[in-house]
Amino acid sequence: MSTIKGMLARLRAHVRGGATNRDLEEEIRFHIELETKKNIALGMCPSDAHREAMIQFGGVQRAREEHIDVRGARWLEEFVGDTRYALRAFLRNPILSLAGIITLALGVGANTAIFSAVNAVVLRPLPFPESGRLLMLWEENPEKGWHQQVVAPANFFDWREQVPAFQDAAMYTFSGRATLIGIGAPQLLRVVTVTGNFFSVLGARAELGRTLVEEETWDSGTHVAVLSHRAWRDRFGGDRAVIGRTVRIEGAPVQIVGVMPESFAYPQENLDAWVPMEWKKSDRAEIGFRRAHWPHAIARLKPGVSFEQANAQLQQVAARLKTQYPTTNKFMGAGMTPLHDFLIGDTRLPLLILLAAVALLLLIACANVGNLLLVQAASRERELSLRVALGAGRMRLVRQALTESLTLSAIGGLGGLALGWWGTRALGAMQPEGMLPVRNLSIDWSVLAFVIAITTLSGIIFGLAPALWSGRRAPADALRAGGRTGSDGMRMRRWGNGLVVGEVALALMLTVGAGLLVRSFWTLEHVDPGFDSAGVLAVSINLPQTPYDSNAKVVAFYDELVRRARQIPRVERAGLTRQAPLDGLSWSSDFSVAGRAPDEYGSEVQHREVSPDYFRTMRVPLIRGRGFTESDREGATQVIVINEALARGYFKGRDPIGQRLAFDKVPDSTSVWRTIVGVVGNEHQVSLAKDSHIEIFTPLAQAAQNYMVLMLRTRAEPAALAPAVRRIVAELDPTLAIHAVRTMDGVRATSMARERFLMTMLLLFAVVGMVLAIVGVYGVLAQLARSRTREMGIRIALGAQGGDVRWLVVRHGLRLTIAGLVIGSLAALLATRALGGLLFRTPPSDPLTFTVVALLLTATSVLASWIPALKASRADPALTLRGE
């Protein structure tokens, strides 16, 4: 407590410095006058008496300094004085100061923006009570290549009931978009289907009304929904009387029972509603309830139970289910992951790569500013030497130099904070959907603490060189030499050269990383997707179960839709598919080929339902056999078309045409056999970076699906067809709302959005880093040319040619650049290994990228060296010799 009081007293003394100094002056004057009167009483004349009093007192200035030391504010006064001096020095050299501030602001701003994303995604806990006890449950199957996959509902219920460590567990699945009717024009809702205890497991409460309850997991005949805050505000005008209101979703009456707070956005942002699963209780006994895998599962641990204990119990239950249900669970395993870690997923690596990139950028900025301060220190050499000659200690000069660098860093940090605030918003808007689990990034106290830390550290880093160099030269040498360079000047140049070498090395590391991503993206962009995306519009439509509750009704609607779509001017072809290529996987199954042994079954074949003209619309090549025709309808022979990957993998050396397949691992009397009539080329289903999966196509008319994507190939701009398609859909059924209208070129671009975003960000940082490094090269060589003007003039006077002088300067720049390239290349060979998981068919040590980046840096360094070299070659020998 006494320490705190003492610090506060010192602070008050400093704040009241003027009054305190006046009191001190009056006290000193009183003591001197009193001593003077004593001396006069002893017979001295007034002048001698005053002089003797001053001598006995010991000096006014020393008394002041001792008083300042006693009150403990000397360091604070020195700091304030040094700060004021630094600000005056910045104003005397505004161009250099502004360059340093802008450089630091760029580095700090980039770090602030990226750290805000890392903080929001990686460091900040989930916004749920005791979120550390929340788990993501998943299944794995080595036979099918599954890891951390969705679960089978029947298996989940067994886990929930038989694992004592779970306080509770819930499931959810993304249902996509549902049509809301009765609130003006038909609208689309983003809906998630959940078990009734979903909100209670998370510990979330409703803002209005209530959340769902466990009993609503099962079908009770009454449909309910919980709205998101955004849907309540935008779709229902924020009406608090919405609770209890009945609306129609997908044609069925649904009662709204609750509204969630604005902060609740799980399992993803921009959701509109949560609805219960509404299964029948008899479903638990169905084999499909254990065979099919589609929901996600979460659980909450009981208090005091460790992750390891819960996982051990889960493994025991999974092992028991393998023997209890061998048909479906023979190879099925289970696992669990902290929910926070699961949600971060593969976002962690790109974020850490970006954070490392901006850290390198900040180091380049620090080296750059350090060089600027060295130049400034060189111009103040006589001043510093004079201060040493007058008694200033070297540590005092070091403190002053560090104060100047910290002041400059603080100003740059404030600018960087402003840039970072803007950058967080730009980052949130630019990131592709699914890149980060959160879209709204913010600057909170954690980010502010990070900014203060890196700002302070930066000030120390770039101020270290000028601080250590300050006052090192002997005062007599500096004052006698005037502007000439001595051994200490050579030491300063070595400091500057070292900083430039470091800048070039860091810039090469940053640019090589960006170059590898550019090369990877270029390779990815030139992958053949298996279809022609140019001039194709994709329109997603979902027919509600009511009134489209039969195969005939669904087929009739889509047949008429395709017929009318073909009549739109400039439409060449129209087809339907359940899943657009590059838009994700469809449902999968095992399969068997007629006539083969039971153990020759296949796994994980993807399924798509398409219309007869789909392959021609997308220009997917027909390799063998035929495509679908209008005669492939319900009641006709069940036919399928397979892709080339399936033909090569399971029909090597055999003609697949005419072969029959069943979608069962072990066919029985209930199996439906389908005949292969054609083989088509492979389409990439997920992304261009992933190989095509084996795939089976079924005629839409034989396996109608309510959700389909209408594909239109046109000679015009595809997006221009959207109004005509909307009009046709409204004419066919005014209660329908189109889910999405996209061009296939846009779908293809979206599939590469993550790679494009990461490449763009790293390339931007690399360009800034390279520019800063080149500025550093230019600054050092310009200072070299200025400091060696006398030498250059003498060389020219002695007959040296301008080209010789220019080569002297350029050669020095090349030496620094090559040294930086060698060091940077060795460091990059180690650092780029972290990019391996983000590169597509590009090795982290790609020699072409390293060579191109090195040549680019060398060329730009030569260009940066040429301007000071040109100035040096124009030195006037007459002026130089006259100055001697």
Coordinates of C-alpha atoms in Angstrom, one line a residue, residues 66-512:
E66 CA 18.7 16.3 -5.7
H67 CA 15.2 17.3 -4.8
I68 CA 13.9 15.7 -8.0
D69 CA 15.7 12.5 -7.2
V70 CA 14.3 12.5 -3.7
R71 CA 10.7 12.8 -4.9
G72 CA 11.4 10.0 -7.4
A73 CA 10.2 11.7 -10.5
R74 CA 13.5 12.2 -12.3
W75 CA 12.9 9.2 -14.7
L76 CA 9.4 10.5 -15.4
E77 CA 10.6 14.0 -16.2
E78 CA 13.4 12.7 -18.4
F79 CA 10.9 10.5 -20.2
V80 CA 8.5 13.4 -20.8
G81 CA 11.4 15.6 -21.9
D82 CA 12.8 12.9 -24.2
T83 CA 9.3 12.4 -25.7
R84 CA 8.9 16.2 -26.3
Y85 CA 12.4 16.3 -27.9
A86 CA 11.5 13.3 -30.1
L87 CA 8.3 15.0 -31.3
R88 CA 10.3 18.2 -32.2
A89 CA 12.9 16.0 -34.0
F90 CA 10.1 14.3 -36.0
L91 CA 8.7 17.8 -37.0
R92 CA 12.2 18.9 -38.1
N93 CA 12.4 15.9 -40.4
P94 CA 8.8 15.2 -41.4
I95 CA 9.5 13.1 -44.5
L96 CA 11.6 10.6 -42.7
S97 CA 9.2 10.5 -39.8
L98 CA 6.1 10.1 -42.0
A99 CA 7.8 7.3 -43.9
G100 CA 8.5 5.5 -40.6
I101 CA 5.0 6.0 -39.3
I102 CA 3.4 4.7 -42.5
T103 CA 5.7 1.7 -42.6
L104 CA 4.9 0.8 -39.0
A105 CA 1.2 1.5 -39.5
L106 CA 1.1 -1.0 -42.4
G107 CA 2.8 -3.7 -40.3
V108 CA 0.8 -3.2 -37.2
G109 CA -2.5 -2.8 -39.1
A110 CA -2.0 -6.1 -41.0
N111 CA -1.1 -7.9 -37.7
T112 CA -4.2 -6.4 -36.0
A113 CA -6.6 -7.5 -38.7
I114 CA -5.2 -11.1 -38.9
F115 CA -4.9 -11.4 -35.1
S116 CA -8.5 -10.3 -34.7
A117 CA -9.5 -13.3 -36.9
V118 CA -7.2 -15.7 -34.9
N119 CA -8.6 -14.3 -31.6
A120 CA -12.2 -14.7 -32.8
V121 CA -11.7 -18.2 -34.2
V122 CA -8.9 -19.9 -32.3
L123 CA -8.5 -18.1 -29.0
R124 CA -12.0 -17.0 -28.0
P125 CA -14.1 -19.7 -26.2
L126 CA -17.5 -20.6 -27.5
P127 CA -20.3 -18.4 -26.3
F128 CA -22.0 -21.1 -24.2
P129 CA -21.9 -21.8 -20.5
E130 CA -19.0 -24.0 -19.5
S131 CA -18.2 -24.5 -23.2
G132 CA -15.1 -26.5 -22.4
R133 CA -17.4 -29.5 -21.5
L134 CA -19.0 -29.5 -25.0
L135 CA -17.9 -32.3 -27.4
M136 CA -18.5 -33.2 -31.0
L137 CA -19.2 -36.9 -31.5
W138 CA -18.4 -38.6 -34.7
E139 CA -18.1 -42.0 -36.4
E140 CA -15.3 -43.5 -38.5
N141 CA -15.1 -46.4 -40.8
P142 CA -11.7 -47.5 -42.2
E143 CA -13.4 -49.7 -44.8
K144 CA -15.2 -46.6 -46.3
G145 CA -12.4 -44.2 -45.5
W146 CA -14.5 -42.2 -43.0
H147 CA -13.0 -40.1 -40.3
Q148 CA -14.9 -37.6 -38.1
Q149 CA -18.1 -38.2 -40.1
V150 CA -21.7 -37.7 -39.3
V151 CA -23.5 -40.4 -37.3
A152 CA -26.3 -42.9 -37.6
P153 CA -29.2 -41.9 -35.3
A154 CA -29.6 -45.3 -33.7
N155 CA -25.9 -45.5 -32.8
F156 CA -26.2 -42.0 -31.3
F157 CA -29.1 -42.9 -29.1
D158 CA -27.1 -45.9 -27.8
W159 CA -24.2 -43.7 -27.0
R160 CA -26.4 -41.2 -25.2
E161 CA -28.0 -43.9 -23.1
Q162 CA -24.9 -46.1 -22.4
V163 CA -22.1 -43.5 -21.8
P164 CA -22.4 -42.4 -18.2
A165 CA -19.9 -39.5 -18.7
F166 CA -22.4 -37.7 -20.9
Q167 CA -24.7 -35.3 -19.1
D168 CA -26.7 -35.1 -22.3
A169 CA -26.3 -35.4 -26.0
A170 CA -28.2 -33.9 -29.0
M171 CA -28.2 -34.1 -32.9
Y172 CA -28.7 -31.6 -35.7
T173 CA -28.6 -31.7 -39.4
F174 CA -28.6 -29.0 -42.1
S175 CA -31.9 -29.1 -43.9
G176 CA -31.0 -26.4 -46.4
R177 CA -33.7 -23.9 -47.4
A178 CA -37.4 -24.2 -46.8
T179 CA -40.2 -22.1 -48.3
L180 CA -42.1 -19.8 -45.9
I181 CA -45.7 -19.0 -47.0
G182 CA -48.1 -16.6 -45.6
I183 CA -45.8 -13.6 -45.0
G184 CA -46.2 -11.7 -48.2
A185 CA -44.5 -13.4 -51.2
P186 CA -43.0 -16.8 -50.7
Q187 CA -39.6 -16.6 -48.8
L188 CA -36.8 -19.0 -48.2
L189 CA -35.6 -19.9 -44.7
R190 CA -32.3 -21.4 -43.7
V191 CA -33.4 -24.3 -41.5
V192 CA -31.6 -26.7 -39.2
T193 CA -33.3 -29.8 -37.9
V194 CA -32.5 -30.7 -34.3
T195 CA -33.4 -33.0 -31.5
G196 CA -35.6 -31.4 -28.9
N197 CA -32.8 -31.1 -26.3
F198 CA -30.4 -29.3 -28.7
F199 CA -30.6 -26.0 -27.0
S200 CA -30.4 -27.4 -23.4
V201 CA -27.2 -29.3 -24.3
L202 CA -25.6 -26.0 -25.4
G203 CA -27.0 -24.2 -22.4
A204 CA -28.8 -21.6 -24.7
R205 CA -32.0 -19.8 -23.6
A206 CA -34.7 -18.1 -25.8
E207 CA -35.0 -14.4 -25.9
L208 CA -38.8 -14.7 -26.4
G209 CA -40.9 -17.7 -25.7
R210 CA -39.2 -21.0 -25.2
T211 CA -36.8 -23.4 -26.9
L212 CA -37.6 -26.9 -28.0
V213 CA -38.1 -29.8 -25.6
E214 CA -37.0 -33.5 -25.8
E215 CA -40.5 -34.7 -26.5
E216 CA -40.6 -32.7 -29.7
T217 CA -37.8 -34.9 -31.1
W218 CA -40.6 -37.4 -31.9
D219 CA -43.6 -36.8 -34.1
S220 CA -46.6 -35.6 -32.1
G221 CA -48.6 -34.2 -35.0
T222 CA -47.9 -30.6 -34.0
H223 CA -45.1 -28.8 -35.9
V224 CA -43.1 -26.1 -34.1
A225 CA -40.1 -23.9 -34.8
V226 CA -37.7 -21.5 -33.1
L227 CA -36.7 -18.4 -35.0
S228 CA -33.3 -16.7 -35.1
H229 CA -33.2 -13.1 -34.0
R230 CA -32.4 -12.1 -37.6
A231 CA -35.4 -13.9 -39.1
W232 CA -37.7 -12.5 -36.3
R233 CA -36.5 -9.0 -37.1
D234 CA -36.4 -9.2 -40.9
R235 CA -39.2 -11.6 -41.7
F236 CA -41.6 -10.7 -38.9
G237 CA -40.7 -7.1 -38.3
G238 CA -39.6 -7.8 -34.7
D239 CA -43.2 -8.4 -33.6
R240 CA -43.2 -9.7 -30.0
A241 CA -46.7 -11.3 -30.6
V242 CA -45.1 -13.8 -33.1
I243 CA -44.9 -16.4 -30.3
G244 CA -47.8 -18.8 -30.8
R245 CA -48.3 -17.7 -34.4
T246 CA -48.8 -20.4 -37.0
V247 CA -47.2 -20.1 -40.4
R248 CA -46.7 -22.5 -43.3
I249 CA -43.2 -23.9 -43.9
E250 CA -42.8 -26.3 -46.8
G251 CA -46.6 -26.4 -47.1
A252 CA -47.2 -27.6 -43.5
P253 CA -48.6 -25.5 -40.6
V254 CA -45.8 -24.6 -38.1
Q255 CA -46.3 -22.9 -34.8
I256 CA -43.5 -20.4 -33.7
V257 CA -42.7 -21.1 -30.0
G258 CA -39.5 -19.1 -29.5
V259 CA -37.0 -16.5 -30.7
M260 CA -33.3 -16.9 -29.9
P261 CA -31.0 -14.0 -28.9
E262 CA -29.0 -12.2 -31.6
S263 CA -25.7 -13.6 -30.2
F264 CA -26.8 -17.3 -30.8
A265 CA -25.7 -18.5 -34.2
Y266 CA -25.0 -22.3 -33.9
P267 CA -24.2 -24.4 -35.9
Q268 CA -23.6 -21.5 -38.4
E269 CA -24.4 -17.9 -38.9
N270 CA -27.3 -16.5 -41.0
L271 CA -29.7 -19.3 -39.9
D272 CA -33.5 -18.5 -39.8
A273 CA -35.1 -21.4 -37.9
W274 CA -34.6 -24.5 -35.8
V275 CA -37.2 -27.3 -36.2
P276 CA -37.4 -30.6 -34.4
M277 CA -36.6 -33.9 -36.1
E278 CA -40.1 -35.3 -35.6
W279 CA -39.2 -38.9 -36.1
K280 CA -41.5 -41.8 -35.3
K281 CA -40.5 -43.7 -32.3
S282 CA -40.7 -46.9 -34.3
D283 CA -37.8 -45.6 -36.5
R284 CA -35.3 -46.6 -33.9
A285 CA -35.9 -50.3 -34.7
E286 CA -35.5 -49.8 -38.5
I287 CA -32.2 -50.9 -40.0
G288 CA -32.0 -47.7 -42.0
F289 CA -31.8 -45.7 -38.8
R290 CA -28.5 -47.5 -38.0
R291 CA -27.3 -47.9 -41.6
A292 CA -27.8 -44.3 -42.8
H293 CA -25.5 -41.6 -41.5
W294 CA -26.5 -37.9 -41.7
P295 CA -26.9 -35.9 -38.5
H296 CA -24.1 -34.2 -36.5
A297 CA -23.9 -35.1 -32.8
I298 CA -22.9 -33.0 -29.8
A299 CA -22.6 -33.9 -26.1
R300 CA -22.0 -32.2 -22.8
L301 CA -19.7 -33.9 -20.2
K302 CA -20.8 -34.3 -16.6
P303 CA -19.0 -32.0 -14.2
G304 CA -15.7 -33.5 -13.0
V305 CA -15.5 -36.1 -15.8
S306 CA -12.4 -35.9 -17.9
F307 CA -12.2 -36.2 -21.7
E308 CA -10.2 -39.4 -21.4
Q309 CA -12.7 -41.0 -19.2
A310 CA -15.6 -40.2 -21.5
N311 CA -13.7 -41.3 -24.6
A312 CA -12.9 -44.7 -22.9
Q313 CA -16.6 -45.2 -22.1
L314 CA -17.5 -44.3 -25.7
Q315 CA -15.1 -46.8 -27.1
Q316 CA -16.5 -49.5 -25.0
V317 CA -20.0 -48.8 -26.3
A318 CA -18.8 -48.7 -29.9
A319 CA -17.0 -52.0 -29.5
R320 CA -20.2 -53.5 -28.0
L321 CA -22.3 -52.2 -31.0
K322 CA -19.9 -53.9 -33.5
T323 CA -20.8 -57.3 -32.1
Q324 CA -24.4 -56.5 -31.4
Y325 CA -25.1 -55.1 -35.0
P326 CA -22.5 -56.7 -37.3
T327 CA -24.5 -55.9 -40.5
T328 CA -24.2 -52.2 -40.0
N329 CA -21.5 -51.7 -37.4
K330 CA -18.8 -54.3 -38.1
F331 CA -16.3 -51.7 -39.2
M332 CA -17.9 -48.7 -37.5
G333 CA -15.9 -46.8 -34.8
A334 CA -16.7 -43.7 -32.8
G335 CA -14.8 -40.8 -31.5
M336 CA -15.1 -37.4 -29.9
T337 CA -13.4 -34.0 -30.1
P338 CA -13.8 -30.8 -28.1
L339 CA -16.5 -28.8 -29.9
H340 CA -14.3 -25.7 -30.2
D341 CA -11.4 -27.7 -31.8
F342 CA -13.9 -29.4 -34.2
L343 CA -15.4 -26.1 -35.3
I344 CA -12.0 -24.6 -36.0
G345 CA -11.1 -27.6 -38.1
D346 CA -9.0 -26.9 -41.2
T347 CA -9.3 -23.1 -40.6
R348 CA -6.5 -23.1 -38.1
L349 CA -3.6 -23.7 -40.6
P350 CA -4.6 -20.9 -43.0
L351 CA -5.0 -18.5 -40.1
L352 CA -1.6 -19.4 -38.6
I353 CA 0.0 -19.1 -42.1
L354 CA -1.5 -15.6 -42.4
L355 CA -0.4 -14.7 -38.9
A356 CA 3.2 -15.8 -39.7
A357 CA 3.1 -13.8 -42.9
V358 CA 2.1 -10.5 -41.1
A359 CA 4.7 -11.2 -38.4
L360 CA 7.4 -11.3 -41.2
L361 CA 5.9 -8.2 -42.6
L362 CA 6.2 -6.4 -39.3
L363 CA 9.8 -7.5 -38.9
I364 CA 10.6 -6.1 -42.4
A365 CA 8.9 -2.9 -41.3
C366 CA 11.0 -2.8 -38.1
A367 CA 14.2 -3.3 -40.1
N368 CA 13.1 -0.5 -42.5
V369 CA 12.4 1.9 -39.7
G370 CA 15.6 0.9 -38.0
N371 CA 17.5 2.0 -41.1
L372 CA 15.7 5.3 -41.2
L373 CA 16.6 6.0 -37.6
L374 CA 20.2 5.1 -38.3
V375 CA 20.3 7.7 -41.1
Q376 CA 18.8 10.2 -38.6
A377 CA 21.4 9.2 -36.0
A378 CA 24.2 9.7 -38.5
S379 CA 22.9 13.3 -39.3
R380 CA 22.9 14.0 -35.5
E381 CA 26.4 12.6 -34.8
R382 CA 28.0 16.0 -33.9
E383 CA 25.1 16.8 -31.6
L384 CA 25.4 13.5 -29.8
S385 CA 29.1 13.8 -29.5
L386 CA 28.8 17.3 -28.2
R387 CA 26.4 16.1 -25.5
V388 CA 28.8 13.4 -24.5
A389 CA 31.6 16.0 -24.3
L390 CA 29.4 18.1 -22.0
G391 CA 29.0 15.2 -19.6
A392 CA 26.0 13.2 -20.8
G393 CA 26.3 9.5 -20.0
R394 CA 26.1 7.0 -22.8
M395 CA 23.2 5.1 -21.1
R396 CA 21.4 8.5 -21.0
L397 CA 21.7 8.7 -24.8
V398 CA 20.6 5.1 -25.2
R399 CA 17.5 5.9 -23.2
Q400 CA 16.8 8.9 -25.3
A401 CA 17.2 6.9 -28.5
L402 CA 14.8 4.2 -27.3
T403 CA 12.3 6.9 -26.2
E404 CA 12.4 8.3 -29.7
S405 CA 11.9 4.9 -31.3
L406 CA 9.0 4.1 -28.8
T407 CA 7.4 7.4 -29.5
L408 CA 7.6 6.8 -33.3
S409 CA 6.3 3.2 -32.7
A410 CA 3.3 4.5 -30.6
I411 CA 2.3 6.9 -33.3
G412 CA 2.6 4.2 -35.9
G413 CA 0.7 1.8 -33.6
L414 CA -2.2 4.2 -33.4
G415 CA -2.2 4.4 -37.2
G416 CA -2.0 0.6 -37.4
L417 CA -4.9 0.3 -35.0
A418 CA -7.0 2.4 -37.3
L419 CA -5.9 0.4 -40.3
G420 CA -6.5 -2.8 -38.4
W421 CA -10.1 -1.7 -37.5
W422 CA -10.8 -1.1 -41.2
G423 CA -8.9 -4.3 -42.1
T424 CA -11.1 -6.5 -39.8
R425 CA -14.2 -5.3 -41.6
A426 CA -12.6 -5.8 -45.0
L427 CA -11.4 -9.3 -43.9
G428 CA -14.9 -10.2 -42.7
A429 CA -16.5 -9.0 -46.0
M430 CA -13.8 -10.6 -48.3
Q431 CA -13.6 -14.0 -46.7
P432 CA -15.3 -16.7 -48.7
E433 CA -18.3 -18.4 -47.1
G434 CA -17.1 -21.2 -44.9
M435 CA -13.6 -19.8 -44.5
L436 CA -14.1 -18.7 -40.9
P437 CA -16.8 -19.9 -38.5
V438 CA -17.5 -16.2 -37.7
R439 CA -18.0 -13.4 -40.2
N440 CA -18.1 -10.4 -37.9
L441 CA -14.7 -9.7 -36.6
S442 CA -14.1 -7.1 -33.8
I443 CA -11.3 -5.5 -31.9
D444 CA -11.7 -6.4 -28.2
W445 CA -9.4 -6.0 -25.2
S446 CA -7.4 -9.1 -26.3
V447 CA -6.7 -7.5 -29.6
L448 CA -5.8 -4.1 -28.0
A449 CA -3.4 -5.9 -25.7
F450 CA -1.8 -7.6 -28.7
V451 CA -1.5 -4.2 -30.5
I452 CA 0.2 -2.6 -27.5
A453 CA 2.6 -5.5 -27.1
I454 CA 3.7 -5.6 -30.7
T455 CA 3.9 -1.8 -30.9
T456 CA 6.2 -1.7 -27.8
L457 CA 8.2 -4.7 -29.1
S458 CA 8.5 -3.1 -32.5
G459 CA 9.8 0.2 -31.0
I460 CA 12.5 -1.7 -29.1
I461 CA 13.5 -3.8 -32.1
F462 CA 13.9 -1.1 -34.6
G463 CA 15.3 1.4 -32.0
L464 CA 17.9 -1.1 -30.8
A465 CA 20.5 -0.4 -33.5
P466 CA 20.5 3.4 -33.3
A467 CA 20.3 3.2 -29.5
L468 CA 23.4 1.1 -29.2
W469 CA 25.2 3.2 -31.8
S470 CA 24.3 6.5 -30.1
G471 CA 27.3 8.2 -28.6
R472 CA 29.7 5.3 -29.4
R473 CA 32.1 7.5 -31.3
A474 CA 34.7 9.5 -29.4
P475 CA 33.5 13.1 -29.1
A476 CA 36.9 14.5 -30.1
D477 CA 37.0 12.4 -33.3
A478 CA 33.5 13.3 -34.2
L479 CA 34.0 17.0 -33.7
R480 CA 37.4 17.0 -35.5
A481 CA 36.1 14.9 -38.4
G482 CA 33.2 17.1 -39.3
G483 CA 31.3 15.2 -41.8
R484 CA 33.9 12.6 -42.6
T485 CA 33.3 8.9 -41.8
G486 CA 35.5 7.1 -39.4
S487 CA 35.6 3.6 -37.9
D488 CA 32.4 4.3 -36.0
G489 CA 30.7 5.3 -39.2
M490 CA 31.8 2.0 -40.7
R491 CA 30.2 0.3 -37.7
M492 CA 27.0 2.2 -38.4
R493 CA 27.1 1.2 -42.1
R494 CA 27.5 -2.5 -41.0
W495 CA 24.4 -2.1 -38.8
G496 CA 22.5 -0.7 -41.8
N497 CA 23.8 -3.4 -44.1
G498 CA 22.8 -6.1 -41.7
L499 CA 19.3 -4.7 -41.5
V500 CA 19.0 -4.7 -45.3
V501 CA 20.2 -8.3 -45.5
G502 CA 17.5 -9.2 -43.0
E503 CA 14.9 -7.3 -44.9
V504 CA 15.7 -9.1 -48.1
A505 CA 15.8 -12.5 -46.4
L506 CA 12.4 -11.9 -44.8
A507 CA 10.9 -10.5 -48.1
L508 CA 12.1 -13.6 -49.9
M509 CA 10.5 -15.9 -47.4
L510 CA 7.2 -14.0 -47.7
T511 CA 7.3 -13.8 -51.4
V512 CA 8.2 -17.4 -51.9

